[in-house]
CSV table of C-alpha atoms in Angstrom, one decimal:
chain,number,residue,atom,x,y,z
J,16,MET,CA,62.3,102.6,-28.9
J,17,LYS,CA,63.4,104.5,-25.8
J,18,ARG,CA,60.8,104.5,-22.9
J,19,LYS,CA,60.3,108.2,-22.9
J,20,TYR,CA,58.6,107.9,-26.3
J,21,TRP,CA,56.0,105.5,-25.3
J,22,GLY,CA,53.9,108.1,-23.5
J,23,SER,CA,53.8,110.1,-26.7
J,24,VAL,CA,52.8,107.0,-28.7
J,25,LEU,CA,50.0,106.2,-26.2
J,26,PHE,CA,48.7,109.8,-26.5
J,27,LEU,CA,48.8,109.6,-30.3
J,28,ILE,CA,46.8,106.3,-30.2
J,29,VAL,CA,44.3,108.1,-27.9
J,30,LEU,CA,44.0,111.0,-30.4
J,31,ILE,CA,43.7,108.7,-33.3
J,32,ALA,CA,40.9,106.7,-31.6
J,33,ALA,CA,39.1,109.9,-30.5
J,34,THR,CA,39.3,111.3,-34.1
J,35,THR,CA,38.1,108.1,-35.6
J,36,PHE,CA,35.2,107.9,-33.2
J,37,VAL,CA,34.1,111.4,-34.1
J,38,LEU,CA,34.3,110.5,-37.9
J,39,LEU,CA,32.2,107.3,-37.3
J,40,LYS,CA,29.6,109.2,-35.2
J,41,SER,CA,28.9,112.1,-37.6
J,42,ASN,CA,29.0,110.3,-41.0
J,43,ASP,CA,27.4,107.5,-42.8
J,44,MET,CA,30.3,105.2,-43.0
J,45,ARG,CA,28.8,102.9,-45.5
J,46,ALA,CA,28.6,105.7,-47.9
J,47,VAL,CA,32.0,107.0,-46.9
J,48,LEU,CA,33.5,103.4,-47.4
J,49,ALA,CA,31.8,103.1,-50.7
J,50,ALA,CA,33.3,106.4,-52.0
J,51,ILE,CA,36.9,105.3,-50.7
J,52,ALA,CA,36.5,102.0,-52.5
J,53,ALA,CA,35.6,103.6,-55.7
J,54,VAL,CA,38.7,106.0,-55.9
J,55,LYS,CA,40.6,105.5,-59.1
J,56,LEU,CA,44.0,104.1,-58.5
J,57,THR,CA,45.4,105.9,-61.5
J,58,TRP,CA,44.9,109.0,-59.5
J,59,LEU,CA,45.7,107.6,-56.0
J,60,THR,CA,49.0,106.1,-57.1
J,61,PRO,CA,50.7,109.4,-57.9
J,62,GLY,CA,49.2,110.8,-54.7
J,63,ILE,CA,50.9,108.0,-52.6
J,64,LEU,CA,54.2,108.8,-54.6
J,65,ALA,CA,53.7,112.6,-53.8
J,66,ALA,CA,53.3,111.8,-50.0
J,67,LEU,CA,56.5,109.7,-49.9
J,68,LEU,CA,58.5,112.3,-52.2
J,69,PHE,CA,57.5,114.9,-49.4
J,70,VAL,CA,59.7,113.1,-46.9
J,71,ALA,CA,62.3,111.9,-49.5
J,72,GLY,CA,62.6,115.6,-50.6
J,73,GLU,CA,63.7,116.6,-47.1
J,74,GLY,CA,66.3,114.0,-47.3
J,75,MET,CA,67.5,115.3,-50.7
J,76,ILE,CA,67.9,118.8,-49.1
J,77,ILE,CA,69.8,117.4,-46.2
J,78,TRP,CA,72.1,115.5,-48.8
J,79,TYR,CA,72.5,118.8,-50.7
J,80,LEU,CA,73.6,120.7,-47.8
J,81,LEU,CA,75.9,118.1,-46.4
J,82,ARG,CA,77.6,117.7,-49.7
J,83,ALA,CA,78.1,121.5,-49.8
J,84,LEU,CA,80.2,120.9,-46.7
J,85,ASN,CA,82.2,118.3,-48.4
J,86,ILE,CA,80.7,115.4,-46.2
J,87,PRO,CA,80.5,112.2,-48.0
J,88,VAL,CA,76.9,110.9,-47.6
J,89,HIS,CA,74.5,109.2,-50.1
J,90,PRO,CA,71.0,110.2,-51.1
J,91,PRO,CA,69.5,106.9,-49.8
J,92,GLN,CA,71.2,107.5,-46.5
J,93,CYS,CA,69.7,111.0,-46.1
J,94,ILE,CA,66.3,110.0,-47.2
J,95,ARG,CA,66.4,107.3,-44.5
J,96,TRP,CA,67.4,109.9,-41.9
J,97,SER,CA,64.5,112.0,-43.2
J,98,PHE,CA,62.0,109.3,-42.5
J,99,VAL,CA,63.4,108.6,-39.1
J,100,GLY,CA,62.8,112.3,-38.4
J,101,PHE,CA,59.2,111.9,-39.7
J,102,PHE,CA,58.5,109.0,-37.3
J,103,PHE,CA,59.7,110.8,-34.2
J,104,SER,CA,58.1,114.1,-35.2
J,105,ALA,CA,54.8,112.3,-35.7
J,106,ILE,CA,54.8,110.8,-32.2
J,107,THR,CA,56.0,113.8,-30.2
J,108,PRO,CA,54.1,117.2,-29.7
J,109,SER,CA,55.1,120.0,-32.1
J,110,ALA,CA,57.4,117.5,-33.8
J,111,THR,CA,60.0,118.2,-31.2
J,112,GLY,CA,61.5,114.7,-31.4
J,113,GLY,CA,62.4,114.6,-35.1
J,114,GLN,CA,65.6,116.5,-35.3
J,115,PRO,CA,67.3,115.2,-32.1
J,116,ALA,CA,66.5,111.6,-33.5
J,117,GLN,CA,68.2,112.6,-36.8
J,118,ILE,CA,71.2,114.0,-35.1
J,119,TYR,CA,71.4,110.8,-33.1
J,120,TYR,CA,71.5,108.5,-36.2
J,121,MET,CA,73.5,110.8,-38.2
J,122,LYS,CA,76.2,110.9,-35.5
J,123,ARG,CA,76.1,107.0,-35.2
J,124,GLU,CA,76.7,107.0,-39.0
J,125,GLY,CA,79.6,109.4,-39.0
J,126,VAL,CA,78.2,112.8,-39.3
J,127,ARG,CA,79.5,115.1,-36.5
J,128,ILE,CA,76.9,116.9,-34.4
J,129,ALA,CA,78.8,120.2,-35.3
J,130,ASP,CA,77.8,119.5,-38.9
J,131,SER,CA,74.3,117.9,-38.7
J,132,THR,CA,73.0,120.5,-36.2
J,133,PRO,CA,73.4,123.5,-38.4
J,134,VAL,CA,72.4,121.6,-41.4
J,135,LEU,CA,69.1,120.4,-39.7
J,136,MET,CA,68.6,124.0,-38.4
J,137,VAL,CA,68.8,125.4,-42.0
J,138,VAL,CA,66.4,122.8,-43.1
J,139,ALA,CA,64.0,123.7,-40.4
J,140,VAL,CA,64.3,127.4,-41.0
J,141,LEU,CA,63.8,126.9,-44.8
J,142,TYR,CA,60.7,124.6,-44.0
J,143,LYS,CA,59.2,127.4,-41.8
J,144,PHE,CA,60.3,130.2,-44.0
J,145,VAL,CA,58.4,128.6,-47.0
J,146,LEU,CA,55.3,128.2,-44.9
J,147,VAL,CA,55.5,132.0,-43.9
J,148,VAL,CA,56.0,133.2,-47.4
J,149,LEU,CA,53.0,130.9,-48.6
J,150,GLY,CA,50.9,132.1,-45.7
J,151,LEU,CA,51.5,135.8,-46.5
J,152,ALA,CA,51.0,135.3,-50.2
J,153,LEU,CA,47.7,133.5,-49.5
J,154,ILE,CA,46.5,136.4,-47.4
J,155,ALA,CA,47.5,138.9,-50.0
J,156,ALA,CA,46.2,137.0,-53.1
J,157,ALA,CA,43.5,134.6,-51.8
J,158,GLY,CA,42.1,136.4,-48.6
J,159,ASN,CA,38.6,136.1,-49.8
J,160,ILE,CA,38.9,132.4,-50.4
J,161,LEU,CA,40.4,132.0,-46.8
J,162,ARG,CA,37.8,133.9,-45.0
J,163,GLY,CA,35.1,131.8,-46.9
J,164,ALA,CA,36.6,128.6,-46.2
J,165,PHE,CA,37.8,129.0,-42.6
J,166,GLY,CA,34.8,131.0,-41.4
J,167,GLY,CA,35.0,131.1,-37.6
J,168,LEU,CA,38.3,129.2,-37.6
J,169,LEU,CA,40.3,131.9,-39.5
J,170,TRP,CA,41.9,132.9,-36.1
J,171,LEU,CA,43.6,129.5,-36.2
J,172,TYR,CA,45.2,130.3,-39.6
J,173,TYR,CA,46.5,133.6,-38.2
J,174,LEU,CA,47.9,131.8,-35.1
J,175,GLY,CA,49.6,129.2,-37.1
J,176,LEU,CA,51.1,131.8,-39.4
J,177,GLY,CA,52.2,134.0,-36.4
J,178,LEU,CA,53.8,131.1,-34.7
J,179,ASN,CA,55.7,130.2,-37.7
J,180,ILE,CA,57.0,133.8,-38.1
J,181,LEU,CA,58.1,133.9,-34.5
J,182,LEU,CA,60.0,130.5,-34.8
J,183,VAL,CA,61.8,131.6,-38.0
J,184,GLY,CA,62.9,134.7,-36.2
J,185,ILE,CA,64.1,132.9,-33.2
J,186,LEU,CA,66.0,130.3,-35.3
J,187,VAL,CA,67.6,132.8,-37.4
J,188,PHE,CA,68.7,134.9,-34.4
J,189,VAL,CA,70.3,131.7,-32.8
J,190,MET,CA,72.0,130.9,-36.1
J,191,VAL,CA,73.5,134.3,-36.8
J,192,SER,CA,74.3,135.2,-33.2
J,193,PRO,CA,77.7,133.7,-32.2
J,194,GLY,CA,77.3,134.5,-28.5
J,195,CYS,CA,73.6,133.2,-28.4
J,196,SER,CA,74.6,129.6,-29.3
J,197,ARG,CA,77.4,129.8,-26.6
J,198,ARG,CA,75.1,131.1,-23.9
J,199,ILE,CA,72.5,128.6,-24.8
J,200,VAL,CA,74.9,125.5,-24.6
J,201,SER,CA,76.5,126.9,-21.4
J,202,GLY,CA,73.2,127.7,-19.8
J,203,LEU,CA,71.8,124.1,-20.6
J,204,GLU,CA,75.1,122.6,-19.1
J,205,HIS,CA,74.8,124.7,-16.0
J,206,LEU,CA,71.2,123.7,-15.5
J,207,LEU,CA,72.0,120.1,-15.9
J,208,GLU,CA,74.8,120.5,-13.3
J,209,LYS,CA,72.4,122.2,-10.8
J,210,LEU,CA,70.0,119.3,-11.2
J,211,HIS,CA,72.8,117.0,-10.5
J,212,LEU,CA,72.3,115.2,-13.8
J,213,LEU,CA,76.0,116.2,-14.8
J,214,LYS,CA,79.0,116.8,-12.8
J,215,PRO,CA,81.1,119.9,-13.3
J,216,SER,CA,83.8,119.1,-15.8
J,217,PRO,CA,86.2,121.8,-17.3
J,218,ALA,CA,87.2,119.2,-19.9
J,219,ARG,CA,83.5,118.7,-21.1
J,220,HIS,CA,82.8,122.5,-21.1
J,221,GLU,CA,85.9,122.9,-23.3
J,222,LYS,CA,84.8,120.2,-25.6
J,223,LEU,CA,81.3,121.6,-25.8
J,224,MET,CA,82.6,125.1,-26.6
J,225,GLY,CA,84.8,123.5,-29.2
J,226,THR,CA,81.7,121.9,-30.9
J,227,VAL,CA,79.9,125.3,-30.7
J,228,ALA,CA,82.9,126.9,-32.5
J,229,GLU,CA,82.7,124.2,-35.2
J,230,TYR,CA,78.9,124.8,-35.5
J,231,GLN,CA,79.5,128.5,-36.0
J,232,ASN,CA,82.0,127.8,-38.7
J,233,VAL,CA,79.4,125.9,-40.5
J,234,VAL,CA,76.8,128.6,-40.1
J,235,ARG,CA,79.4,131.0,-41.5
J,236,TYR,CA,80.0,129.0,-44.5
J,237,PHE,CA,76.3,129.1,-45.3
J,238,ARG,CA,76.0,132.7,-44.7
J,239,GLY,CA,78.9,133.2,-47.2
J,240,HIS,CA,77.3,131.0,-49.8
J,241,PRO,CA,73.8,132.6,-50.5
J,242,GLY,CA,73.5,130.6,-53.8
J,243,CYS,CA,73.6,127.4,-51.8
J,244,ILE,CA,70.8,128.6,-49.6
J,245,LEU,CA,68.6,130.0,-52.5
J,246,THR,CA,68.9,126.5,-54.2
J,247,ALA,CA,67.7,124.9,-51.0
J,248,VAL,CA,64.9,127.3,-50.8
J,249,GLY,CA,63.7,126.2,-54.4
J,250,MET,CA,64.0,122.6,-53.4
J,251,THR,CA,62.0,123.3,-50.1
J,252,PHE,CA,59.1,124.9,-52.2
J,253,LEU,CA,59.0,122.0,-54.5
J,254,GLN,CA,59.1,119.6,-51.6
J,255,ARG,CA,56.2,121.4,-49.8
J,256,GLY,CA,54.2,121.2,-53.2
J,257,THR,CA,54.4,117.5,-53.4
J,258,LEU,CA,52.2,117.2,-50.3
J,259,PHE,CA,49.8,120.0,-51.2
J,260,ILE,CA,49.0,118.3,-54.6
J,261,LEU,CA,48.0,115.1,-52.9
J,262,THR,CA,44.5,116.4,-52.1
J,263,TRP,CA,44.1,117.3,-56.0
J,264,PHE,CA,44.9,113.7,-56.9
J,265,ILE,CA,42.3,112.5,-54.3
J,266,TYR,CA,39.8,115.1,-55.7
J,267,CYS,CA,40.2,113.7,-59.3
J,268,GLY,CA,40.3,110.2,-58.1
J,269,LEU,CA,36.9,110.4,-56.5
J,270,GLY,CA,35.6,111.7,-59.9
J,271,LEU,CA,34.7,115.2,-58.8
J,272,ARG,CA,34.7,118.3,-60.9
J,273,GLY,CA,33.9,122.0,-60.3
J,274,SER,CA,37.1,123.1,-58.4
J,275,ASP,CA,40.3,123.9,-60.0
J,276,LEU,CA,43.8,122.8,-59.0
J,277,LEU,CA,44.9,126.3,-57.7
J,278,THR,CA,42.0,126.5,-55.3
J,279,VAL,CA,42.7,123.0,-53.9
J,280,LEU,CA,46.3,123.9,-53.6
J,281,VAL,CA,45.6,127.1,-51.7
J,282,LEU,CA,43.1,125.4,-49.3
J,283,GLN,CA,45.6,122.4,-48.5
J,284,ALA,CA,48.4,124.9,-47.9
J,285,SER,CA,46.3,126.9,-45.7
J,286,VAL,CA,45.4,123.9,-43.6
J,287,TYR,CA,49.0,122.9,-43.0
J,288,ILE,CA,49.9,126.6,-42.0
J,289,ALA,CA,47.0,126.6,-39.5
J,290,VAL,CA,47.9,123.3,-37.8
J,291,ASP,CA,51.7,123.0,-38.2
J,292,MET,CA,52.7,124.5,-34.9
J,293,LEU,CA,49.9,123.0,-32.8
J,294,PRO,CA,51.3,120.9,-29.9
J,295,LEU,CA,49.8,117.7,-31.0
J,296,PRO,CA,51.4,114.6,-32.3
J,297,GLY,CA,51.1,114.6,-36.1
J,298,SER,CA,48.5,117.3,-35.6
J,299,VAL,CA,46.0,114.6,-35.1
J,300,GLY,CA,42.5,115.8,-34.3
J,301,ALA,CA,43.3,119.5,-35.3
J,302,ASN,CA,44.3,118.5,-39.0
J,303,GLU,CA,41.0,116.6,-39.4
J,304,LEU,CA,38.8,119.5,-37.8
J,305,VAL,CA,40.3,122.3,-40.0
J,306,TYR,CA,40.3,120.1,-43.1
J,307,SER,CA,36.7,119.2,-42.6
J,308,THR,CA,35.9,122.9,-42.3
J,309,VAL,CA,38.1,124.3,-45.2
J,310,PHE,CA,37.1,121.6,-47.8
J,311,ALA,CA,33.5,121.4,-47.0
J,312,ALA,CA,32.5,123.3,-50.1
J,313,VAL,CA,35.0,121.2,-52.2
J,314,PHE,CA,34.0,117.8,-51.3
J,315,PRO,CA,30.2,117.3,-51.1
J,316,GLY,CA,28.4,114.8,-48.8
J,317,GLN,CA,30.2,111.7,-48.0
J,318,TYR,CA,33.1,112.7,-50.2
J,319,LEU,CA,34.4,115.0,-47.6
J,320,ALA,CA,35.0,112.3,-45.0
J,321,ALA,CA,36.3,109.9,-47.7
J,322,SER,CA,38.8,112.5,-49.0
J,323,LEU,CA,40.0,113.1,-45.4
J,324,CYS,CA,40.4,109.4,-44.6
J,325,ILE,CA,42.4,109.0,-47.8
J,326,ASN,CA,44.4,112.2,-47.3
J,327,ARG,CA,45.4,111.4,-43.8
J,328,GLY,CA,45.7,107.7,-44.4
J,329,VAL,CA,48.3,108.3,-47.2
J,330,SER,CA,50.1,111.6,-46.0
J,331,PHE,CA,50.3,110.6,-42.3
J,332,TYR,CA,49.6,106.9,-41.5
J,333,LEU,CA,51.1,105.3,-44.6
J,334,VAL,CA,54.2,107.5,-44.3
J,335,LEU,CA,54.4,106.8,-40.7
J,336,LEU,CA,54.4,103.1,-41.4
J,337,VAL,CA,57.1,103.6,-44.1
J,338,SER,CA,59.1,105.6,-41.5
J,339,ALA,CA,58.8,102.9,-38.9
J,340,VAL,CA,60.4,100.5,-41.3
J,341,ALA,CA,63.1,103.1,-42.1
J,342,LEU,CA,63.8,103.3,-38.3
J,343,GLY,CA,64.0,99.5,-38.0
J,344,ILE,CA,66.5,99.4,-40.8
J,345,SER,CA,68.5,102.1,-39.1
J,346,GLN,CA,68.5,100.2,-35.8
J,347,LEU,CA,69.5,97.0,-37.6
J,348,MET,CA,72.4,98.7,-39.4
J,349,LEU,CA,73.8,100.1,-36.1
J,350,ARG,CA,73.4,96.7,-34.4
J,351,ARG,CA,75.5,95.1,-37.2
J,352,ALA,CA,78.0,97.9,-37.2
J,353,ALA,CA,78.6,97.7,-33.4
J,354,PRO,CA,80.2,94.3,-33.4
J,355,LEU,CA,82.4,95.2,-36.5
J,356,ALA,CA,83.5,98.5,-34.6
J,357,ALA,CA,84.3,96.4,-31.6
J,358,LYS,CA,86.4,94.0,-33.5
J,359,LEU,CA,88.4,96.7,-35.2
J,360,SER,CA,89.0,98.4,-31.8
J,361,GLU,CA,90.2,95.1,-30.3
J,362,LYS,CA,92.6,94.4,-33.3
J,363,LYS,CA,93.9,98.1,-32.9
J,364,HIS,CA,94.5,97.5,-29.1
J,365,GLN,CA,96.2,94.3,-29.8
J,366,LYS,CA,98.5,95.8,-32.4
J,367,HIS,CA,99.6,98.4,-29.8
J,368,ALA,CA,100.0,96.0,-27.0
């Protein structure tokens, strides 16, 4: 792992430690652990699968969009890139490290930056768009439930929804404005030259503008194929639902009754909308706070902390572990591919010598 990520990892560990301390301090952990131990595996197992399908679902969306561009990739490959993205999103504030890491590994495995960047931007826009649609729908159809569940934290829900709306607007503008992407790339190049991190190079600038032109061609393709985007929207709604339903599996696994599936789905969706844009690695701390507030009336007594531990343990820490394995596999594949590429290059050189 690059050195620049170690600070984020350390910050994440501190957040986890602080959050764990608060949970231990404010709860009877014997009762909580007893509740966790009593959860039924017949319900927990599909919950684990749902959490893993959430990340794998993003990989399938990436695969679908790349295949639409006639780029020969395979579902397992795209799913692995998705887990790599989850790993770096989890350890960086506001999930800023996920897509750059995906672009890097996709480039190393043969997908051009001009193709991967717009595809991942479409995935990001659809992800945020689905949250915005869900957020507005919840206000219209379940406003009373939200007000009762959030109480004094309702402003956090509106903040999260507002930030997602703003980001969707910015991303869509960048994608549909040909001049905007050129100005952004030229501005970044000029800034790096001013900081003496890059030397002025007309050849590099021309290459960058060529990449931007290819990027815009891909964007125009998607704009001209709305059916492809609508299919991806449907896939994104299903992908989001796999994670929202995890809490319902936990609720049933703990043997609780009284709340229906729709209410649990609404509350879990509202939690993600509230914390999704907060500048915290993996939303650690904020997620636990909002979850504990919103689900206080659904999970009584020790079951609230127990459900929180299981939920975060499965949806974040377990998936983070699987993502670390996927990252290790990706690194191993690149290391094995490097000597082969070097040998092929050497044979090609000898042939022309």
